[in-house]
Each structure stands twice: as structure tokens, then as C-alpha cells.
């Protein structure tokens, strides 16, 4: 059986996912092109050596429609013989892309694959792909009161796990502090590829969403983001503490992972940086929706034969502060190893790109500290989660 290894992981900086954001003037295909071309150039590859490109994207309408993976491959100048497919596992789309790519290598179906993803939330706003659709009769019959948006799910998690507003805001402020520190120390530099024509924000940190001046006191002044009269009547016990400050911001960005068999990497004289150790994907309660990382981690640990204490770092996507806090509580995780360079609250959550962005951060942090095993897990819309364990080589 072949081992699937990571040879390279790169990403663009992230921009605010609103009109006027740093990357809002760049078509999402062109964001993908930056990553695809850089992966070839940095590793001395020709596009004809790529067996497939598997790309995550959540809102597959407008500028992100018509199989954006294939459009990106063609726009990047890859040979027309290189296939590509776009997948949607909600926020975990590019993590799932990496799973599919690595599993294809392990099965012997691929030698070299590029997996990753893109999302331009400034040009294709969150929810665009719904097109005004309504739930099916079967779904309404199963959930007669209706499911809720992710913000409400984050509130339900905060309530169930007894998380206070101060807990959430302190976690969010720490995310910005850690991200600022990591950028100041140059820890992200090896992952970043510049987007032509896009200048670094005034903070000097390429990721536009990182706010070095963030404080708990400042966050405490923000109002709840998801409170409405209708929802307050439906959930009278909630005290509504999820705000824009303890949630991930709307973001633009692209990222990608170069994955191949260990044999092919050695043949090409490329250095494998990590191997895929274990995989898991789960479904979970679609009302709570964002608790999936807990059973996904439990499953991947059981499959790997490792314990939480064997892991040197864990990247748990910060869609909302309540998600990693609940995860850390149930897994008895070390807070110092949880998102050590900050997470999506600071670094942004460009939906289709976030999975491979987290993978790059995880690998780089293992390399910087000499760690061996790292875990990545993400909550996903509809109540799902992926989990991946990688082993640094």
C-alpha cells in the first residue's frame, strides 16, 4: 500500500469577504490560479504530471459556478488533459478534497494530485447557492419546527457547555493575539503566495482580518449577531452571546495542497513533509450542527490508535468560539496546543479554502516545534465534520 504524503501547502493571504475587501476585485478563478501555478513552480512540476485537481467551493453559483476547479485549471494554463472536479462538504470542502486525493493515492488510483479550494465571499455572498429554495416535504416532516442557521447552533452550543460571554470573547481575543504573534515572527511566510496587484493592509499583516488591537474589553461592546424577535420566542432560554467579534469573519481566499505517493516524491527528488495517517468523517445532530468535530475526533483517534495526548498540535476551525471550546472540554485537550497560531476568528474562514488553509498551518506549526502528530477537524453545515491526522516526516 502506498503512503500519501504532503509535499507542499500554500495559500493566498485572506481578505475581508465584503465589497472593498483586499481581494474583492479578484475573480475566484484567478485566486485559484495563483495557488495552482505556484504549486507547480515551487516544486518544478509540469501540469501534465498532475492526475487530478480536487477543489472545494461552497457557494457554487455566479463567479463560482460551472465547475470552478476545471475553470481554474484551464485559466492557470494547465494542459487541457488535466481533469478537475469541485466538491461541497460545506466548510470542510477542501479538507474533504485532501481526503479524496490522499485516499486515491493510497488506493493506487493517483500518483500526484492537487487538492484545495477557494471562496470569494465578497463576490458570491454566503447563502447565494440557496437560490431561495425551500425545504423538501420529507425534511419538513422530520424537522417540523425547521432547522436553524449556524449562528443559532453556536448559541445552543454555548448554552449546553455553559460558556459565558467572557469565555467566548477571551478566546476570540487570544486568537487575534496568537495570529499577530505568528505573523510578527514570520511563521506564516513559507505558506503565503502573493496575489498580483494586491497590497498588504495597513497593519502590515497580509491577512486583512487579523486585528492586532483586539481586546476583550472591545469585544465586550459588540451586540449579538443572530438575535431576532422570532428566534428569541423560539429559544427563550438563550441569552444570546455570539457576536461578530467571537465569530469568524466573511473572507476571500484560496489554498492548495500538493499530495503524492511517497514513491513518486522520491522518484522526483521531492521531500515529503508529512504523511496522511488517519481519516474520519461523521454526521451529527443538524440542529446543534457544529458539534461534529467531537465525534469526528473520537473516531479518528480510535482508528489511529493514538490518544489526544499523542498529538502535538490540533487545528479546530474557529467558525465560532463556542465550537473549539466545547471540543476542548470534551476531548480534555491542552489549550496551548489548540490553534497555536490563531484560528479563523482572526485568520478568516473562506469556506471552500479553509480546510487546506488549516492543513498548511498545522504542518508548518509541527515543523516549527518539532512535533510529530497533528490533528485537523472542522464543523460543517448540516451537522457534519471531517478529521485528519497527519504525521510530520
Coordinates of N, CA and C in Angstrom, one line a residue, residues 212-334:
X212 N -4.6 43.3 15.3 CA -3.7 43.3 16.4 C -4.2 44.0 17.6
X213 N -5.1 45.0 17.4 CA -5.5 45.8 18.6 C -6.7 45.2 19.3
X214 N -7.1 44.0 18.9 CA -8.3 43.4 19.6 C -8.1 43.2 21.1
X215 N -9.1 43.6 21.8 CA -9.1 43.3 23.3 C -10.4 42.7 23.7
X216 N -10.4 42.1 24.9 CA -11.6 41.6 25.5 C -12.6 42.7 25.7
X217 N -12.0 43.8 26.2 CA -12.9 44.9 26.5 C -13.6 45.5 25.3
X218 N -12.9 45.5 24.2 CA -13.5 46.0 22.9 C -14.6 45.0 22.4
X219 N -14.3 43.7 22.5 CA -15.2 42.7 22.1 C -16.5 42.7 22.9
X220 N -16.3 43.1 24.2 CA -17.5 43.1 25.1 C -18.6 44.1 24.7
X221 N -18.2 45.1 23.9 CA -19.1 46.1 23.5 C -20.0 45.7 22.3
X222 N -19.7 44.6 21.7 CA -20.5 44.2 20.5 C -21.8 43.5 20.8
X223 N -22.8 43.8 20.0 CA -24.1 43.2 20.2 C -24.2 41.8 19.6
X224 N -25.1 41.0 20.1 CA -25.3 39.6 19.5 C -25.7 39.7 18.0
X225 N -25.2 38.8 17.2 CA -25.3 38.9 15.8 C -26.5 38.2 15.2
X226 N -27.1 37.3 16.0 CA -28.2 36.4 15.4 C -29.5 36.5 16.1
X227 N -29.6 37.4 17.1 CA -30.8 37.6 17.8 C -31.9 38.3 17.0
X228 N -33.1 37.6 16.9 CA -34.3 38.2 16.3 C -35.4 38.0 17.2
X229 N -36.5 38.7 17.0 CA -37.7 38.5 17.8 C -38.2 37.1 17.7
X230 N -38.2 36.6 16.4 CA -38.7 35.3 16.2 C -37.9 34.2 16.9
X231 N -36.6 34.3 16.8 CA -35.7 33.3 17.4 C -35.7 33.4 18.9
X232 N -35.9 34.6 19.4 CA -36.0 34.8 20.9 C -37.2 34.1 21.4
X233 N -38.3 34.2 20.6 CA -39.5 33.5 21.1 C -39.4 32.0 21.0
X234 N -38.6 31.5 20.0 CA -38.4 30.0 19.8 C -37.5 29.5 20.8
X235 N -36.5 30.2 21.2 CA -35.4 29.8 22.1 C -35.4 30.7 23.3
X236 N -36.4 30.7 24.2 CA -36.4 31.7 25.3 C -35.3 31.5 26.3
X237 N -34.7 30.4 26.4 CA -33.7 30.2 27.4 C -32.3 30.7 26.9
X238 N -32.1 31.0 25.7 CA -30.8 31.5 25.2 C -30.6 32.9 25.7
X239 N -29.3 33.2 26.1 CA -29.0 34.6 26.5 C -28.2 35.3 25.4
X240 N -28.0 34.7 24.2 CA -27.5 35.4 23.0 C -26.2 36.1 23.3
X241 N -25.1 35.4 23.0 CA -23.8 35.9 23.3 C -22.8 35.7 22.1
X242 N -23.3 35.2 21.0 CA -22.5 35.1 19.8 C -22.5 36.4 19.0
X243 N -21.3 37.0 18.9 CA -21.2 38.3 18.2 C -20.3 38.3 17.0
X244 N -20.3 39.3 16.2 CA -19.3 39.4 15.1 C -17.8 39.2 15.6
X245 N -17.6 39.6 16.9 CA -16.2 39.5 17.4 C -15.8 38.1 17.8
X246 N -16.7 37.3 18.2 CA -16.3 35.9 18.6 C -16.8 34.9 17.6
X247 N -17.0 35.4 16.3 CA -17.3 34.5 15.2 C -16.2 34.7 14.1
X248 N -16.1 33.8 13.2 CA -15.2 34.0 12.1 C -15.8 35.0 11.1
X249 N -14.9 35.9 10.5 CA -15.5 36.9 9.6 C -15.7 36.3 8.2
X250 N -16.5 36.9 7.4 CA -16.6 36.6 6.0 C -15.3 36.9 5.3
X251 N -14.9 36.0 4.4 CA -13.5 36.0 4.0 C -13.3 35.6 2.5
X252 N -12.3 36.1 1.8 CA -11.9 35.7 0.5 C -10.6 35.0 0.6
X253 N -10.4 33.9 -0.2 CA -9.0 33.3 -0.2 C -9.0 32.0 -0.9
X254 N -7.8 31.5 -1.2 CA -7.6 30.2 -1.9 C -6.4 29.5 -1.3
X255 N -6.4 28.2 -1.3 CA -5.3 27.4 -0.7 C -5.2 26.1 -1.4
X256 N -4.1 25.4 -1.4 CA -3.9 24.2 -2.0 C -2.8 23.3 -1.4
X257 N -3.0 22.0 -1.6 CA -2.0 21.0 -1.1 C -1.5 20.1 -2.2
X258 N -0.3 19.9 -2.3 CA 0.3 19.0 -3.3 C 0.5 17.7 -2.6
X259 N -0.2 16.7 -3.1 CA -0.3 15.4 -2.5 C 0.2 14.3 -3.5
X260 N 1.0 13.4 -3.1 CA 1.5 12.4 -4.0 C 1.9 11.1 -3.2
X261 N 2.2 10.0 -3.9 CA 2.7 8.9 -3.3 C 4.1 9.1 -2.8
X262 N 4.5 8.4 -1.8 CA 5.9 8.6 -1.3 C 6.9 8.2 -2.3
X263 N 6.5 7.1 -3.1 CA 7.4 6.6 -4.1 C 7.6 7.7 -5.2
X264 N 6.5 8.3 -5.6 CA 6.6 9.3 -6.7 C 7.4 10.5 -6.2
X265 N 7.2 10.9 -4.9 CA 8.0 12.1 -4.4 C 9.5 11.7 -4.4
X266 N 9.8 10.5 -4.0 CA 11.3 10.1 -4.0 C 11.8 10.1 -5.5
X267 N 11.0 9.5 -6.4 CA 11.4 9.4 -7.8 C 11.7 10.8 -8.3
X268 N 10.9 11.8 -7.9 CA 11.1 13.2 -8.5 C 12.1 14.0 -7.7
X269 N 12.6 13.4 -6.6 CA 13.6 14.2 -5.8 C 12.9 15.2 -4.9
X270 N 11.7 15.1 -4.6 CA 10.9 16.0 -3.8 C 10.9 15.4 -2.3
X271 N 10.9 16.3 -1.4 CA 10.9 15.9 0.0 C 9.5 15.8 0.6
X272 N 9.0 14.6 1.0 CA 7.7 14.6 1.7 C 7.9 15.2 3.1
X273 N 6.9 16.1 3.4 CA 6.9 16.8 4.6 C 6.1 16.2 5.7
X274 N 5.0 15.4 5.3 CA 4.2 14.7 6.2 C 3.4 13.7 5.4
X275 N 2.9 12.7 6.2 CA 2.1 11.7 5.5 C 0.7 11.7 6.2
X276 N -0.3 11.3 5.4 CA -1.6 11.2 6.0 C -1.7 9.9 6.8
X277 N -2.0 10.1 8.1 CA -2.0 8.9 9.0 C -3.4 8.3 9.1
X278 N -4.4 9.1 9.4 CA -5.8 8.6 9.6 C -6.8 9.6 9.1
X279 N -8.0 9.1 8.8 CA -9.1 10.0 8.3 C -10.4 9.6 9.0
X280 N -11.3 10.5 9.1 CA -12.7 10.3 9.6 C -13.6 11.3 9.1
X281 N -14.8 11.0 8.8 CA -15.9 11.9 8.5 C -17.2 11.4 9.2
X282 N -17.9 12.3 9.8 CA -19.1 11.9 10.5 C -20.3 12.8 10.2
X283 N -21.5 12.3 10.5 CA -22.7 13.2 10.5 C -23.1 13.3 12.0
X284 N -23.7 14.4 12.3 CA -24.1 14.7 13.7 C -25.4 15.5 13.7
X285 N -25.9 15.8 14.9 CA -27.2 16.5 15.0 C -27.2 17.8 14.2
X286 N -28.1 17.9 13.2 CA -28.1 19.0 12.3 C -28.7 20.3 13.0
X287 N -29.3 20.1 14.2 CA -29.8 21.3 14.9 C -28.6 21.9 15.6
X288 N -27.9 21.1 16.4 CA -26.6 21.6 17.0 C -25.6 22.0 16.0
X289 N -25.6 21.2 14.9 CA -24.8 21.4 13.7 C -23.3 21.4 13.8
X290 N -22.8 22.1 14.7 CA -21.4 22.4 14.8 C -20.6 21.6 15.8
X291 N -21.3 20.5 16.4 CA -20.6 19.7 17.3 C -19.9 18.5 16.7
X292 N -20.0 18.3 15.4 CA -19.4 17.2 14.7 C -17.9 17.0 15.0
X293 N -17.1 18.0 15.2 CA -15.7 17.8 15.4 C -15.4 16.9 16.6
X294 N -16.4 16.8 17.6 CA -16.2 16.0 18.8 C -16.2 14.5 18.4
X295 N -17.3 14.0 17.8 CA -17.3 12.6 17.4 C -16.3 12.3 16.3
X296 N -16.0 13.3 15.4 CA -15.1 13.0 14.3 C -13.7 12.8 14.9
X297 N -13.3 13.6 16.0 CA -12.0 13.4 16.6 C -12.0 12.0 17.4
X298 N -13.1 11.7 18.0 CA -13.1 10.4 18.7 C -12.9 9.3 17.8
X299 N -13.5 9.4 16.6 CA -13.4 8.3 15.6 C -12.0 8.2 15.0
X300 N -11.5 9.4 14.7 CA -10.1 9.3 14.1 C -9.1 8.9 15.1
X301 N -9.2 9.2 16.3 CA -8.3 8.7 17.3 C -8.4 7.2 17.5
X302 N -9.6 6.7 17.5 CA -9.8 5.3 17.6 C -9.2 4.5 16.4
X303 N -9.4 5.1 15.2 CA -8.8 4.4 14.0 C -7.3 4.5 14.0
X304 N -6.7 5.6 14.6 CA -5.3 5.8 14.5 C -4.5 5.0 15.6
X305 N -5.2 4.7 16.7 CA -4.5 4.1 17.8 C -3.8 5.1 18.7
X306 N -4.0 6.4 18.4 CA -3.4 7.4 19.2 C -4.4 8.0 20.2
X307 N -3.9 8.7 21.2 CA -4.7 9.4 22.1 C -4.5 10.9 21.9
X308 N -5.4 11.7 22.5 CA -5.2 13.2 22.4 C -3.9 13.6 22.9
X309 N -3.3 12.9 23.9 CA -2.0 13.3 24.4 C -0.9 13.0 23.5
X310 N -1.1 12.2 22.5 CA -0.1 11.9 21.5 C 0.1 13.0 20.4
X311 N -0.9 13.9 20.4 CA -1.0 14.9 19.4 C -0.2 16.1 19.8
X312 N 0.6 16.6 19.0 CA 1.4 17.8 19.3 C 0.8 19.1 19.0
X313 N -0.2 19.1 18.1 CA -1.0 20.3 17.8 C -2.3 19.9 17.2
X314 N -3.3 20.7 17.4 CA -4.6 20.5 16.8 C -5.2 21.8 16.3
X315 N -5.7 21.7 15.1 CA -6.3 22.8 14.4 C -7.8 22.5 14.4
X316 N -8.6 23.2 15.2 CA -10.1 23.1 15.2 C -10.7 24.4 14.7
X317 N -11.4 24.3 13.6 CA -11.8 25.5 12.9 C -12.7 26.4 13.8
X318 N -12.3 27.6 13.9 CA -13.0 28.6 14.8 C -14.1 29.3 14.0
X319 N -15.1 28.5 13.6 CA -16.3 29.1 12.9 C -16.9 30.1 13.9
X320 N -17.0 29.6 15.2 CA -17.5 30.4 16.3 C -16.7 30.0 17.5
X321 N -16.4 30.8 18.5 CA -15.6 30.5 19.6 C -16.1 29.3 20.4
X322 N -17.5 29.2 20.4 CA -18.1 28.1 21.2 C -17.7 26.7 20.7
X323 N -17.3 26.6 19.4 CA -17.0 25.3 18.8 C -15.7 24.7 19.3
X324 N -14.6 25.4 19.2 CA -13.4 24.8 19.7 C -13.4 24.7 21.3
X325 N -14.1 25.6 21.9 CA -14.2 25.5 23.4 C -14.9 24.3 23.9
X326 N -16.0 24.0 23.2 CA -16.8 22.7 23.5 C -15.9 21.5 23.2
X327 N -15.3 21.5 22.0 CA -14.4 20.4 21.6 C -13.3 20.2 22.7
X328 N -12.6 21.2 23.1 CA -11.5 21.1 24.0 C -12.0 20.6 25.4
X329 N -13.2 21.0 25.8 CA -13.8 20.4 27.0 C -14.0 19.0 27.0
X330 N -14.6 18.5 25.9 CA -15.0 17.1 25.8 C -13.8 16.2 25.5
X331 N -12.8 16.7 24.8 CA -11.6 15.9 24.5 C -10.5 16.1 25.5
X332 N -10.7 16.9 26.5 CA -9.7 17.2 27.6 C -8.4 17.6 26.9
X333 N -8.5 18.5 26.0 CA -7.4 19.0 25.2 C -6.6 20.1 25.9
X334 N -5.3 20.1 25.5 CA -4.4 21.1 26.1 C -4.6 22.5 25.3

